[in-house]
Coordinates of C-alpha atoms and ligand atoms in Angstrom, one line a residue:
M1 CA -0.2 0.1 0.2
R2 CA 1.6 3.4 -0.7
E3 CA 1.3 6.2 1.3
T4 CA -1.7 8.5 1.1
K5 CA -0.4 11.0 4.2
N6 CA -0.3 14.2 3.0
I7 CA -1.2 14.2 -0.8
W8 CA -3.2 17.2 -2.4
L9 CA -4.1 18.3 -5.7
G10 CA -2.7 21.5 -7.3
L11 CA -4.9 22.6 -9.7
E12 CA -4.0 26.0 -12.0
I13 CA -6.7 26.7 -14.0
G14 CA -5.7 29.5 -17.0
N15 CA -7.7 30.3 -20.0
S16 CA -6.9 27.6 -22.1
R17 CA -6.9 24.3 -20.6
L18 CA -6.6 22.9 -16.4
H19 CA -2.9 21.7 -15.2
W20 CA -2.6 19.6 -12.4
G21 CA -0.3 18.8 -9.6
L22 CA -0.5 15.8 -7.6
F23 CA 1.6 16.3 -4.2
R24 CA 2.6 14.2 -1.5
G25 CA 3.5 16.7 1.3
E26 CA 6.3 18.9 -0.5
T27 CA 7.1 16.5 -3.3
L28 CA 5.8 17.1 -6.8
D29 CA 4.9 13.6 -8.0
F30 CA 2.8 14.5 -11.2
T31 CA 1.7 16.9 -13.4
W32 CA -0.9 16.7 -16.1
D33 CA -2.7 18.9 -18.6
T34 CA -6.6 18.4 -18.9
D35 CA -9.4 20.2 -21.1
Y36 CA -12.0 22.0 -18.6
L37 CA -14.3 19.4 -17.6
P38 CA -18.2 19.4 -17.6
E39 CA -20.1 20.5 -14.4
S40 CA -21.3 16.9 -14.2
A41 CA -18.4 15.7 -14.6
I42 CA -17.4 18.4 -11.6
Y43 CA -20.3 16.8 -9.6
Q44 CA -19.2 13.3 -10.0
L45 CA -15.6 14.1 -8.7
A46 CA -16.9 15.6 -5.3
Q47 CA -19.1 13.3 -4.6
C48 CA -15.9 10.3 -5.0
Q49 CA -15.6 8.8 -1.6
T50 CA -11.8 7.5 -2.1
L51 CA -9.1 9.0 -3.2
D52 CA -8.7 6.3 -5.8
D53 CA -12.3 6.9 -7.8
L54 CA -11.2 10.3 -7.6
L55 CA -8.1 9.9 -9.1
L56 CA -9.5 7.3 -11.2
A57 CA -12.2 9.8 -12.3
I58 CA -9.5 12.6 -13.2
F59 CA -7.2 10.4 -14.7
P60 CA -9.6 9.0 -17.3
L61 CA -6.6 9.7 -21.0
H62 CA -4.1 8.8 -18.2
Q63 CA -3.7 5.1 -18.4
R64 CA -0.2 4.7 -17.2
T65 CA -0.5 7.3 -14.6
R66 CA -2.9 6.1 -13.2
E67 CA -1.9 2.5 -12.6
E68 CA 1.1 3.9 -11.7
F69 CA -0.6 6.2 -9.3
L70 CA -3.2 3.8 -7.4
L71 CA -3.5 3.7 -4.3
T72 CA -5.4 2.0 -2.0
S73 CA -7.0 4.3 0.6
S74 CA -9.2 4.4 2.9
P75 CA -12.9 5.9 2.6
S76 CA -12.3 9.1 4.2
S77 CA -11.6 12.3 3.0
L78 CA -11.1 13.2 -0.2
P79 CA -7.6 15.2 -0.4
P80 CA -7.4 18.6 -0.3
L81 CA -7.7 20.9 -4.1
I82 CA -6.1 24.4 -3.4
V83 CA -6.5 25.6 -6.8
A84 CA -5.1 29.0 -9.3
S85 CA -7.7 29.9 -10.8
V86 CA -8.0 33.4 -13.9
V87 CA -11.6 32.0 -15.0
P88 CA -14.2 33.1 -12.4
S89 CA -16.4 31.4 -14.1
Q90 CA -14.0 27.8 -14.2
T91 CA -13.5 28.9 -10.5
A92 CA -17.2 28.5 -9.4
L93 CA -17.6 25.1 -10.8
W94 CA -14.9 24.1 -8.3
Q95 CA -16.6 25.5 -5.1
I96 CA -19.1 21.9 -4.7
Y97 CA -15.4 20.4 -4.3
P98 CA -15.7 19.4 0.0
N99 CA -11.7 20.5 0.1
I100 CA -11.7 23.0 -1.4
R101 CA -8.9 26.3 -0.9
I102 CA -8.5 28.9 -3.6
I103 CA -5.5 30.8 -3.3
T104 CA -5.7 34.5 -3.9
L105 CA -3.2 37.6 -4.0
D106 CA -3.6 38.6 -0.5
Q107 CA -2.0 35.0 0.0
V108 CA 1.1 35.5 -2.2
P109 CA 3.9 37.5 0.4
L110 CA 4.5 39.4 -2.9
Q111 CA 5.4 42.3 -1.7
A112 CA 4.0 45.9 -3.8
V113 CA 1.0 44.0 -6.0
Y114 CA -1.8 46.1 -7.7
P115 CA -5.0 44.6 -6.7
T116 CA -6.2 42.8 -10.3
L117 CA -2.8 41.6 -11.3
G118 CA -3.3 37.4 -11.7
I119 CA -3.1 35.0 -9.8
D120 CA -1.1 32.8 -12.2
R121 CA 1.7 35.8 -12.3
A122 CA 2.4 36.5 -9.0
L123 CA 2.1 32.8 -7.6
A124 CA 4.8 31.5 -10.4
L125 CA 6.2 34.5 -9.7
W126 CA 6.5 33.9 -6.8
G127 CA 8.0 30.2 -7.0
A128 CA 10.2 31.3 -9.5
G129 CA 11.6 33.9 -7.2
K130 CA 11.4 31.5 -4.0
S131 CA 13.4 28.5 -5.2
W132 CA 16.2 30.3 -8.0
G133 CA 15.9 33.7 -6.4
F134 CA 15.2 37.4 -6.7
P135 CA 15.3 39.1 -8.5
M136 CA 13.2 37.1 -11.2
L137 CA 11.6 38.0 -14.0
V138 CA 9.1 35.4 -15.5
I139 CA 7.8 34.7 -19.0
D140 CA 4.1 32.7 -19.1
A141 CA 3.2 31.8 -22.9
G142 CA 0.4 30.6 -21.9
T143 CA -3.0 32.1 -24.3
A144 CA -1.5 35.6 -22.9
L145 CA 1.8 35.8 -22.8
T146 CA 2.7 37.7 -20.0
F147 CA 6.2 39.0 -17.9
T148 CA 6.1 39.9 -14.8
G149 CA 9.4 41.2 -12.3
A150 CA 9.6 41.2 -9.0
D151 CA 13.2 42.6 -7.4
E152 CA 15.5 41.5 -4.8
N153 CA 13.3 42.6 -1.7
Q154 CA 10.9 41.0 -3.3
C155 CA 8.7 43.7 -4.3
L156 CA 6.9 43.3 -7.6
V157 CA 8.5 45.2 -10.4
G158 CA 5.9 45.3 -13.1
G159 CA 5.1 43.4 -16.5
A160 CA 3.3 43.3 -20.0
I161 CA 0.7 41.4 -21.1
L162 CA 0.2 40.3 -24.9
P163 CA -1.6 37.6 -26.8
G164 CA 0.1 34.2 -27.2
L165 CA 1.3 32.3 -29.7
G166 CA -2.2 30.7 -30.5
L167 CA -4.1 33.2 -29.9
Q168 CA -2.5 35.6 -32.5
F169 CA -2.9 32.7 -34.6
A170 CA -6.4 31.9 -34.2
S171 CA -7.2 36.0 -34.4
L172 CA -5.2 36.4 -38.0
S173 CA -7.6 34.1 -38.9
Q174 CA -11.0 34.7 -36.6
K175 CA -10.7 38.6 -38.3
T176 CA -9.8 38.7 -41.6
G177 CA -11.2 37.5 -45.5
Q178 CA -8.5 35.6 -46.6
L179 CA -6.1 34.3 -44.1
P180 CA -6.1 30.7 -43.2
F181 CA -5.5 29.3 -39.4
V182 CA -2.1 28.7 -39.2
E183 CA -1.5 25.1 -36.7
M184 CA 1.2 25.0 -34.7
Q185 CA 1.5 21.4 -35.0
D186 CA 3.4 21.6 -38.5
F187 CA 6.4 23.8 -37.0
T188 CA 9.3 22.4 -37.1
S189 CA 12.0 25.1 -38.3
L190 CA 11.9 28.7 -38.1
P191 CA 10.5 30.1 -41.4
S192 CA 11.8 32.0 -43.4
R193 CA 11.7 35.9 -42.8
F194 CA 11.0 37.0 -46.1
A195 CA 8.0 34.4 -47.1
N196 CA 6.5 33.8 -50.1
N197 CA 3.1 32.2 -49.1
T198 CA 0.8 32.8 -46.8
S199 CA 1.1 30.4 -44.2
E200 CA 5.0 31.3 -44.2
A201 CA 4.1 34.9 -43.6
I202 CA 1.6 34.3 -41.0
Q203 CA 4.3 32.5 -39.4
S204 CA 7.5 34.9 -40.0
G205 CA 4.9 37.6 -39.1
V206 CA 4.5 36.0 -35.7
I207 CA 7.3 34.3 -34.5
Y208 CA 9.5 36.7 -35.7
T209 CA 8.1 40.0 -33.9
L210 CA 7.4 37.8 -30.8
L211 CA 11.0 36.7 -30.1
A212 CA 12.2 40.4 -31.1
G213 CA 9.4 41.3 -28.7
I214 CA 10.9 38.9 -25.9
R215 CA 14.6 39.5 -26.4
D216 CA 13.7 43.6 -25.6
F217 CA 12.4 42.7 -22.6
I218 CA 14.6 40.3 -21.3
E219 CA 17.4 43.0 -22.3
A220 CA 15.4 45.7 -20.8
W221 CA 14.6 43.1 -17.4
W222 CA 19.1 42.7 -17.7
C223 CA 19.3 46.9 -17.8
L224 CA 17.4 47.2 -14.3
F225 CA 19.3 44.0 -12.6
P226 CA 22.3 42.6 -14.7
E227 CA 22.5 39.3 -12.7
G228 CA 18.4 39.9 -12.3
K229 CA 17.0 35.8 -13.7
V230 CA 14.5 34.9 -16.7
A231 CA 11.9 31.7 -16.1
I232 CA 9.9 30.8 -19.1
K233 CA 6.9 28.4 -18.3
G234 CA 3.6 27.8 -20.3
G235 CA 2.7 25.7 -23.2
D236 CA 4.1 27.5 -25.6
R237 CA 7.3 27.7 -23.7
T238 CA 9.1 24.9 -25.4
L239 CA 8.7 26.0 -28.9
L240 CA 10.2 29.9 -27.6
F241 CA 13.1 28.4 -26.0
N242 CA 13.8 26.5 -29.1
Y243 CA 13.7 29.0 -31.0
F244 CA 16.2 30.9 -29.5
Q245 CA 18.5 28.7 -28.6
T246 CA 18.5 29.2 -32.7
V247 CA 18.3 33.4 -33.1
Y248 CA 19.6 34.4 -29.6
L249 CA 21.7 31.9 -28.0
N250 CA 22.6 33.6 -25.4
I251 CA 19.7 34.4 -24.2
A252 CA 18.8 31.1 -24.2
S253 CA 21.6 30.2 -22.1
R254 CA 20.5 32.0 -19.3
L255 CA 16.5 30.9 -19.6
I256 CA 15.1 28.7 -16.8
L257 CA 12.7 26.6 -18.5
E258 CA 10.2 25.2 -15.7
P259 CA 7.4 24.6 -16.8
N260 CA 5.7 24.3 -13.2
L261 CA 6.5 27.5 -11.6
T262 CA 2.7 27.9 -10.1
F263 CA 3.2 24.7 -8.4
C264 CA 5.8 25.8 -6.5
G265 CA 4.3 29.0 -5.7
M266 CA 1.8 27.2 -4.5
R267 CA 3.8 24.6 -2.7
E268 CA 5.9 27.5 -1.1
I269 CA 2.3 28.9 0.4
V270 CA 0.6 25.8 1.0
M271 CA 4.1 24.2 3.0
S272 CA 5.0 27.7 4.7
E273 CA 1.7 27.3 6.9
G274 CA 2.6 24.1 8.3
Ligands
LIG301 N1 -2.2 20.2 -25.8 C1 -2.5 21.5 -25.5 N2 -4.0 22.2 -25.9 C2 -4.4 23.4 -25.8 N3 -3.5 24.5 -25.9 C3 -1.4 23.4 -25.9 C4 -1.1 22.0 -25.9 N4 -0.3 22.2 -25.8 C5 0.5 23.4 -26.9 N5 -0.2 24.0 -25.9 C6 -0.1 25.4 -26.4 O1 0.0 26.1 -25.1 C7 -0.6 28.0 -24.8 C8 -1.7 27.7 -24.2 O2 -0.4 27.6 -22.8 P1 -1.2 27.0 -21.9 O3 -0.3 27.4 -20.5 O4 -1.3 25.8 -22.4 O5 -2.9 28.2 -21.2 P2 -3.2 28.8 -20.2 O6 -2.8 28.2 -19.3 O7 -3.4 30.1 -21.0 O8 -4.6 27.7 -19.8 C9 -1.5 27.6 -26.9 O9 -0.8 28.9 -27.2 C10 -0.8 26.4 -26.9 O10 -0.4 26.7 -28.8
LIG302 C1 -2.7 37.7 -17.8 C2 -3.8 36.5 -17.7 C3 -4.6 36.6 -18.4 C4 -2.5 35.3 -18.6 O1 -3.8 33.9 -18.4 P1 -2.8 33.2 -19.1 O2 -3.3 33.6 -20.6 O3 -1.7 32.0 -18.5 O4 -4.4 31.9 -18.8 C5 -4.2 36.8 -16.5 O5 -2.9 36.5 -15.0 C6 -5.0 37.2 -15.9 O6 -5.9 37.4 -15.8 N1 -4.3 38.3 -14.6 C7 -5.0 39.8 -14.5 C8 -4.7 40.9 -14.9 C9 -3.3 41.0 -14.8 O7 -2.6 40.3 -14.7 O8 -2.8 42.4 -14.7
LIG303 K1 -0.9 31.2 -16.8

């Protein structure tokens, strides 16, 4: 029988999907992503009697993980679910879970935050800074692409928000009469910059402009904090990191590539409370 004590679930609700983390105490054992769940499925989850039942329900497509993780647990209470959400309508659906805790901005020890700062940004920055040190700039290449920085005193310096890669491609095809939707799965290498077909012209415009913009933010960060760290997370992190290795290797070599920064922040907060 595997140890079921101190198990808790982290759930980061983003604008595209759900990001899950299964913790034992301070150890993050597994992470996985799912689509949003329908209300009926969340209701069923909340009715589960054992951890096994719960894991069977939330790992429906992750057979390997599910089998690895099958636990023999007594029918007691469900594990705590710690939620960081930037989608209020999704947060509302999860309120029926019996042992839920919604992390709010006032629980993140980051100083000088503004009231509407996204909890994902605050947690990722806190987690990154606590793990790798401050000053820290976090780039989240998610639905939106964000920059969020804090200085050596763990004070928010500020940041920026722009449409993420997927959103840039989607909006071009949705808001024009002739532009196709460019599938990012098809991306292999960098497009030619001066392209001679529509699809590649879209790729070139979005990707080269984004890379140059990110480089500019990072360089501005290093002007402020020459020893400042930079970490990148989010669904498009690997694609962007690989492009950076091709075009701006000096920047890529200083980037911390880490998908679980928000979970690092959650863990800091949950564990500091004992
Ligand atoms: N299976 C996937 N589903 C959705 N987006 C994905 C997937 N794999 C990679 N992505 C990329 O991740 C980006 C969304 O980032 P993610 O961090 O998952 O979003 P959020 O946290 O905002 O929900 C999209 O631009 C998309 O290109
Ligand atoms: C900027 C965001 C939309 C990013 O969300 P994501 O793309 O990661 O799903 C989210 O952090 C948010 O709604 N922030 C509130 C505004 C702010 O941070 O200033
Ligand atoms: K995010």
